[in-house]
PDB file of C-alpha atoms in Angstrom:
ATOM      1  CA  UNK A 224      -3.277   4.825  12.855  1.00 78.00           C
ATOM      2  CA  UNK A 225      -3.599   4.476   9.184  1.00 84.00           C
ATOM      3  CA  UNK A 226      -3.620   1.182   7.470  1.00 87.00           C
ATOM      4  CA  UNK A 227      -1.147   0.863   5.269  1.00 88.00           C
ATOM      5  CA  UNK A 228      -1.390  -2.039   2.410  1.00 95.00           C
ATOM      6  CA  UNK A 229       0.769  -2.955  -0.365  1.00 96.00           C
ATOM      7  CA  UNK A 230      -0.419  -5.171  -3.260  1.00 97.00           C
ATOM      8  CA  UNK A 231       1.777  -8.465  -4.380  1.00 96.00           C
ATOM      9  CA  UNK A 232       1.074 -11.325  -6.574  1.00 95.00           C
ATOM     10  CA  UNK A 233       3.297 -14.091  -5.459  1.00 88.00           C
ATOM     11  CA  UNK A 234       2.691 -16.036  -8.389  1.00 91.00           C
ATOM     12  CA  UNK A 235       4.187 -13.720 -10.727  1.00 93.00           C
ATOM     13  CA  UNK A 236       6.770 -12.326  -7.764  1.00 93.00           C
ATOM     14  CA  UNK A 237       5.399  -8.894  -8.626  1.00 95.00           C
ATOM     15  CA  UNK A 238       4.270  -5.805  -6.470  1.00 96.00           C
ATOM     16  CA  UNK A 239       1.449  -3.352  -7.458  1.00 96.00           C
ATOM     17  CA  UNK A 240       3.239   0.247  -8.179  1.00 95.00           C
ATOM     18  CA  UNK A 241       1.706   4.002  -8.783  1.00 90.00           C
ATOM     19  CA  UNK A 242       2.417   7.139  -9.070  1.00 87.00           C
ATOM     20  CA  UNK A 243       0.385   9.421  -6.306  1.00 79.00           C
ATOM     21  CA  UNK A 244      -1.146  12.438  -8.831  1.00 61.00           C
ATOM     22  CA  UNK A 245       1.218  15.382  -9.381  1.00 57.00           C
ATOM     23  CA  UNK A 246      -2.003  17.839  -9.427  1.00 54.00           C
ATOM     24  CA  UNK A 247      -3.512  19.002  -6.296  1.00 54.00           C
ATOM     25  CA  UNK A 248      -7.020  18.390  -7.579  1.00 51.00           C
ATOM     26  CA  UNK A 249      -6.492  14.551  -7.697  1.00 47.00           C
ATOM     27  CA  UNK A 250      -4.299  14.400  -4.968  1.00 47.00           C
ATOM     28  CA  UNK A 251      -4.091  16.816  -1.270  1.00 51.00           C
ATOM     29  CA  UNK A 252      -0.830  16.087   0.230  1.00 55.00           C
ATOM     30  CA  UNK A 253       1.545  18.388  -0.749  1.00 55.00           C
ATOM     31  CA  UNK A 254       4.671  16.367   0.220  1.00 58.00           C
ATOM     32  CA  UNK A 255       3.701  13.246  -1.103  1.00 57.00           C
ATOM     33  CA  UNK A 256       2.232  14.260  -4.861  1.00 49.00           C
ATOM     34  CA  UNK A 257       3.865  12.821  -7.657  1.00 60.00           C
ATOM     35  CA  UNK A 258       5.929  10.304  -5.580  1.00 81.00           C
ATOM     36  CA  UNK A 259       6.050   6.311  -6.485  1.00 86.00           C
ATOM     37  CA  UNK A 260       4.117   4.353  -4.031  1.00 89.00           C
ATOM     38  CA  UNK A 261       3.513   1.176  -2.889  1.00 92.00           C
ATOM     39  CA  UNK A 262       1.127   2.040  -0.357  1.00 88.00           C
ATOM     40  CA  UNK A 263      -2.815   1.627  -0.056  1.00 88.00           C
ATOM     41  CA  UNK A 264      -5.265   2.506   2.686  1.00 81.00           C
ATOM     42  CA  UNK A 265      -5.633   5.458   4.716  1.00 74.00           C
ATOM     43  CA  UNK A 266      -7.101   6.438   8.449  1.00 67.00           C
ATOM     44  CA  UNK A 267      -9.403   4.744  10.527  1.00 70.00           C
ATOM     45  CA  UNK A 268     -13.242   6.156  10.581  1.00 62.00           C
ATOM     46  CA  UNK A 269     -15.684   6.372  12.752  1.00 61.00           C
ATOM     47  CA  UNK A 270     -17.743   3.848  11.971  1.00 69.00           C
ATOM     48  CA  UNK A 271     -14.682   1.341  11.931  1.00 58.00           C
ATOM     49  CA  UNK A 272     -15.301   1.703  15.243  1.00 64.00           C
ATOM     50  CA  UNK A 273     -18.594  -0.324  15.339  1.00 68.00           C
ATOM     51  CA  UNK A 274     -16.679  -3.492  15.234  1.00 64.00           C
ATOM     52  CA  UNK A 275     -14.722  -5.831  17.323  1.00 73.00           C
ATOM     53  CA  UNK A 276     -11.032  -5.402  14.889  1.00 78.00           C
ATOM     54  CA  UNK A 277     -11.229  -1.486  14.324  1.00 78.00           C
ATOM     55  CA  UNK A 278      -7.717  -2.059  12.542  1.00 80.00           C
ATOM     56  CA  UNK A 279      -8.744  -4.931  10.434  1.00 84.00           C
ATOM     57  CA  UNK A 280     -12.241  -3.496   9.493  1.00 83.00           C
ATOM     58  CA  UNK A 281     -10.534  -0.179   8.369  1.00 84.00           C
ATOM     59  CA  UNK A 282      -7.811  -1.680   6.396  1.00 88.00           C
ATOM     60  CA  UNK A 283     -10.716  -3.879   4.918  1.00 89.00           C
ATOM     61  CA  UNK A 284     -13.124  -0.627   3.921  1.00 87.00           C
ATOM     62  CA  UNK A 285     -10.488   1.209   2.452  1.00 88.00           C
ATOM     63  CA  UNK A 286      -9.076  -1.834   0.389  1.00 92.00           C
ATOM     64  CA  UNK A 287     -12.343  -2.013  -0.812  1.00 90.00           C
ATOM     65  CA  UNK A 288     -13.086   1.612  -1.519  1.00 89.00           C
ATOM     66  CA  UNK A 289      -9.756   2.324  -3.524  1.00 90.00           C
ATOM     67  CA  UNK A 290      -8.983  -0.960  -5.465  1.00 93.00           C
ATOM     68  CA  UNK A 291     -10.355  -2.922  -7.899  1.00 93.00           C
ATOM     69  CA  UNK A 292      -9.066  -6.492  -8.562  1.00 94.00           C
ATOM     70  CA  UNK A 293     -10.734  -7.763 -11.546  1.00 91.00           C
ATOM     71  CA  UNK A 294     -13.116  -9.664 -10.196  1.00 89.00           C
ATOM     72  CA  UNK A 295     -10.084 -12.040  -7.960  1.00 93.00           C
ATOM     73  CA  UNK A 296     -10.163 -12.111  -4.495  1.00 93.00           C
ATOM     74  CA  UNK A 297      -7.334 -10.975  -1.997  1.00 95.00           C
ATOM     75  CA  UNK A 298      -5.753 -12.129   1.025  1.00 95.00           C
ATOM     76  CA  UNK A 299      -4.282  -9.171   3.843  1.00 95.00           C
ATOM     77  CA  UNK A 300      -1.413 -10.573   5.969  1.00 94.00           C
ATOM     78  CA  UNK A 301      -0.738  -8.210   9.117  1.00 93.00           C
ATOM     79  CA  UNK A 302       3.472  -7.785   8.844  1.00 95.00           C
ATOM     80  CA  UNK A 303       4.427  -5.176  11.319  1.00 92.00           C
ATOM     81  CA  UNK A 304       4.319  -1.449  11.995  1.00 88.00           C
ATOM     82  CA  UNK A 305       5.735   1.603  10.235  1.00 88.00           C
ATOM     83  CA  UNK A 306       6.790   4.959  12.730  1.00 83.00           C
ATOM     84  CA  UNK A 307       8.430   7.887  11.780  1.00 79.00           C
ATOM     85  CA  UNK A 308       8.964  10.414  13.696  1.00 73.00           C
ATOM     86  CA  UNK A 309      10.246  13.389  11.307  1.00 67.00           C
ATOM     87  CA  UNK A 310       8.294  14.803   8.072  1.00 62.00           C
ATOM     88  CA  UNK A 311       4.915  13.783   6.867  1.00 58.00           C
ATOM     89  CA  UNK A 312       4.832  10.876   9.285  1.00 53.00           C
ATOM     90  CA  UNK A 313       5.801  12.655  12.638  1.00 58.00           C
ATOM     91  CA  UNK A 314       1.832  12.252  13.740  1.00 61.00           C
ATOM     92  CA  UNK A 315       0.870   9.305  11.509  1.00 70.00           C
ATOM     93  CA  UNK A 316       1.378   5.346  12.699  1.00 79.00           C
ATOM     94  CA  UNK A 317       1.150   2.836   9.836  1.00 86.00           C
ATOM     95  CA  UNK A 318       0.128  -0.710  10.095  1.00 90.00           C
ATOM     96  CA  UNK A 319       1.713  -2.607   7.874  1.00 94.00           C
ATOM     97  CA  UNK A 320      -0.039  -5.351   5.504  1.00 95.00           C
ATOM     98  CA  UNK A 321       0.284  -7.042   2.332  1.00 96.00           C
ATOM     99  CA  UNK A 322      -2.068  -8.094   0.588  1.00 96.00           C
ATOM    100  CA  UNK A 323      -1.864 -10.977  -1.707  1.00 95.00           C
ATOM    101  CA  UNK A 324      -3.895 -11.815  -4.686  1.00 96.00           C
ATOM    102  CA  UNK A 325      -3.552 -13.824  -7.683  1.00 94.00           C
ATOM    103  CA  UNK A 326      -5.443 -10.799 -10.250  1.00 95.00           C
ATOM    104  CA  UNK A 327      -2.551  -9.001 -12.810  1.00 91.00           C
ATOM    105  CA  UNK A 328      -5.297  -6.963 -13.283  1.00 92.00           C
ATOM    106  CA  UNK A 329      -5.362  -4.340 -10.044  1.00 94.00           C
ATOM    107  CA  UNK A 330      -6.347  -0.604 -10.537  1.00 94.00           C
ATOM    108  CA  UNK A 331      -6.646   2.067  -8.267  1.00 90.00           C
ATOM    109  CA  UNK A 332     -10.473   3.227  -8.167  1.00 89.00           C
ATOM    110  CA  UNK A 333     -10.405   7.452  -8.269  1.00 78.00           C
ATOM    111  CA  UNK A 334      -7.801   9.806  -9.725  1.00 70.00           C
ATOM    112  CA  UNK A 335      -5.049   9.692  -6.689  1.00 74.00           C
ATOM    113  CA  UNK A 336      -3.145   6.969  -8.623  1.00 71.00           C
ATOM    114  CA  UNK A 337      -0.872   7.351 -11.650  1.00 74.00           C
ATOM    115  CA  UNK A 338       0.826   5.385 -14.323  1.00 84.00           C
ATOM    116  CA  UNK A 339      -0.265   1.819 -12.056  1.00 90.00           C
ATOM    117  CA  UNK A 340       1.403  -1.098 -12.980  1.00 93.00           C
ATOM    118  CA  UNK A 341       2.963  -4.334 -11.369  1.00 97.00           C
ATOM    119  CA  UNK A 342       6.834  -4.692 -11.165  1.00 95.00           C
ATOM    120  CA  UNK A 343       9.594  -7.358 -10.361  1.00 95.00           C
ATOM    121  CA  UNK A 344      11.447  -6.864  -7.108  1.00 91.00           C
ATOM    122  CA  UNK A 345      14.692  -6.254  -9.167  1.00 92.00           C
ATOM    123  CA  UNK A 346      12.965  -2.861 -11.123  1.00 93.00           C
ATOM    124  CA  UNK A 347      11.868  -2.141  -7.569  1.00 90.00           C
ATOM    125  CA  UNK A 348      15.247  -1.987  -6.142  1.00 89.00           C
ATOM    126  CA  UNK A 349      16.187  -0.204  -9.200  1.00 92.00           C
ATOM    127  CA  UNK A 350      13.837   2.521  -8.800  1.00 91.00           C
ATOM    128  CA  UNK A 351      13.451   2.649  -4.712  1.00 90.00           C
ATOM    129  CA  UNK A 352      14.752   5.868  -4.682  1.00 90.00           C
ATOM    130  CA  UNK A 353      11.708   7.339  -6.183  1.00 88.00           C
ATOM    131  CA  UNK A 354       9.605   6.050  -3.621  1.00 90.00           C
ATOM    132  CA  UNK A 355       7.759   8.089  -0.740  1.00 86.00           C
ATOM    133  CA  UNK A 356       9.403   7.189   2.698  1.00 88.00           C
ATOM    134  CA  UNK A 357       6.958   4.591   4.144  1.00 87.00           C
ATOM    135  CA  UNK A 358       7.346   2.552   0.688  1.00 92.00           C
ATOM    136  CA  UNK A 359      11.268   2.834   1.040  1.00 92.00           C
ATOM    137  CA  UNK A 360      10.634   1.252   5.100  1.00 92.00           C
ATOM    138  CA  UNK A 361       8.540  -1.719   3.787  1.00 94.00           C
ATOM    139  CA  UNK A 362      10.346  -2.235   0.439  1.00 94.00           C
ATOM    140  CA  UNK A 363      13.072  -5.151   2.034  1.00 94.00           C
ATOM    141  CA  UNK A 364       9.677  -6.920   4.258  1.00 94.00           C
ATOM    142  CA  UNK A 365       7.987  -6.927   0.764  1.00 94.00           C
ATOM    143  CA  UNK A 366      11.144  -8.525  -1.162  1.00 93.00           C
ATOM    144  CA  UNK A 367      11.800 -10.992   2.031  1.00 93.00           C
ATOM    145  CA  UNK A 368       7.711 -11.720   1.440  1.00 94.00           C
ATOM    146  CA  UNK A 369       8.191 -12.755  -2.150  1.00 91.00           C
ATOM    147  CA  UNK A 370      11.699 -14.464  -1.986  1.00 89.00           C
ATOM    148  CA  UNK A 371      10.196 -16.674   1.043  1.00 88.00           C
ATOM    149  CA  UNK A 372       7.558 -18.413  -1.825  1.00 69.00           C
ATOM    150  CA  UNK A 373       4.597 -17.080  -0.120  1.00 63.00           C
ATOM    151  CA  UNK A 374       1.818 -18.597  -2.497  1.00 59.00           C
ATOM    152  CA  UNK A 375      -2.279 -17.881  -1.459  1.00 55.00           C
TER     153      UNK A 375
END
């Protein structure tokens, strides 16, 4: 399973966007480089395992390892699963979270993560198209998220 998180700020009714690196230094996966995603996290480790929530804890360590809030905290909020069966994703299983946080000021941590910025839901319909598949899946959970008044 691989946790997979995407960054809002409900106050502003915005969602954390990037670019995954074009160059294969920065960024391994062939068929995802250069894509827009919404999507943070990665696979469970071993040593998630040492704890009672193996999901939770890995979502947790790689939230931490790859962002950088500005000094705000963040909230996760468990939404649902992602399975593909076809592509990239035929042996991958997402779990789905977003997580919430009042900073404006998020940044990826490392080099995987281009051209980072915060966008409306209406720019994000207007350039869904240019997302990687699992963003696509979660894009109308995100916008139902935000439209609801979800507030931290």
């Amino acid at each position: 399973p691989i946790a997979y998180c995407a960054v809002v700020n409900s106050t502003t009714q915005s969602v954390f966007v990037y670019e995954r690196a074009p160059a294969k230094a920065d960024y391994q996966e062939d068929r995802l480089r250069g894509l827009l995603s919404l999507g943070i996290g990665g696979h469970i480790d071993y040593e998630d395992g040492n704890n009672q929530d193996i999901i939770q804890t890995s979502m947790l360590r790689e939230i931490e390892e790859e962002v950088n809030f500005g000094g705000i905290g963040f909230t996760p909020r468990l939404r649902g699963y992602i399975n593909i069966e076809h592509g990239v994703h035929a042996v991958h299983f997402g779990i789905f979270y977003i997580i919430e946080t009042g900073s404006e000021n998020v940044k990826l941590n490392g080099k995987e993560g281009h051209k980072q910025r915060f966008v409306s839901i209406s720019e994000l319909e207007d350039i869904a198209n240019q997302f990687e598949e699992w963003s696509q899946v979660v894009l109308p959970d995100i916008k139902e998220y935000l439209e609801s008044n979800h507030r931290l």
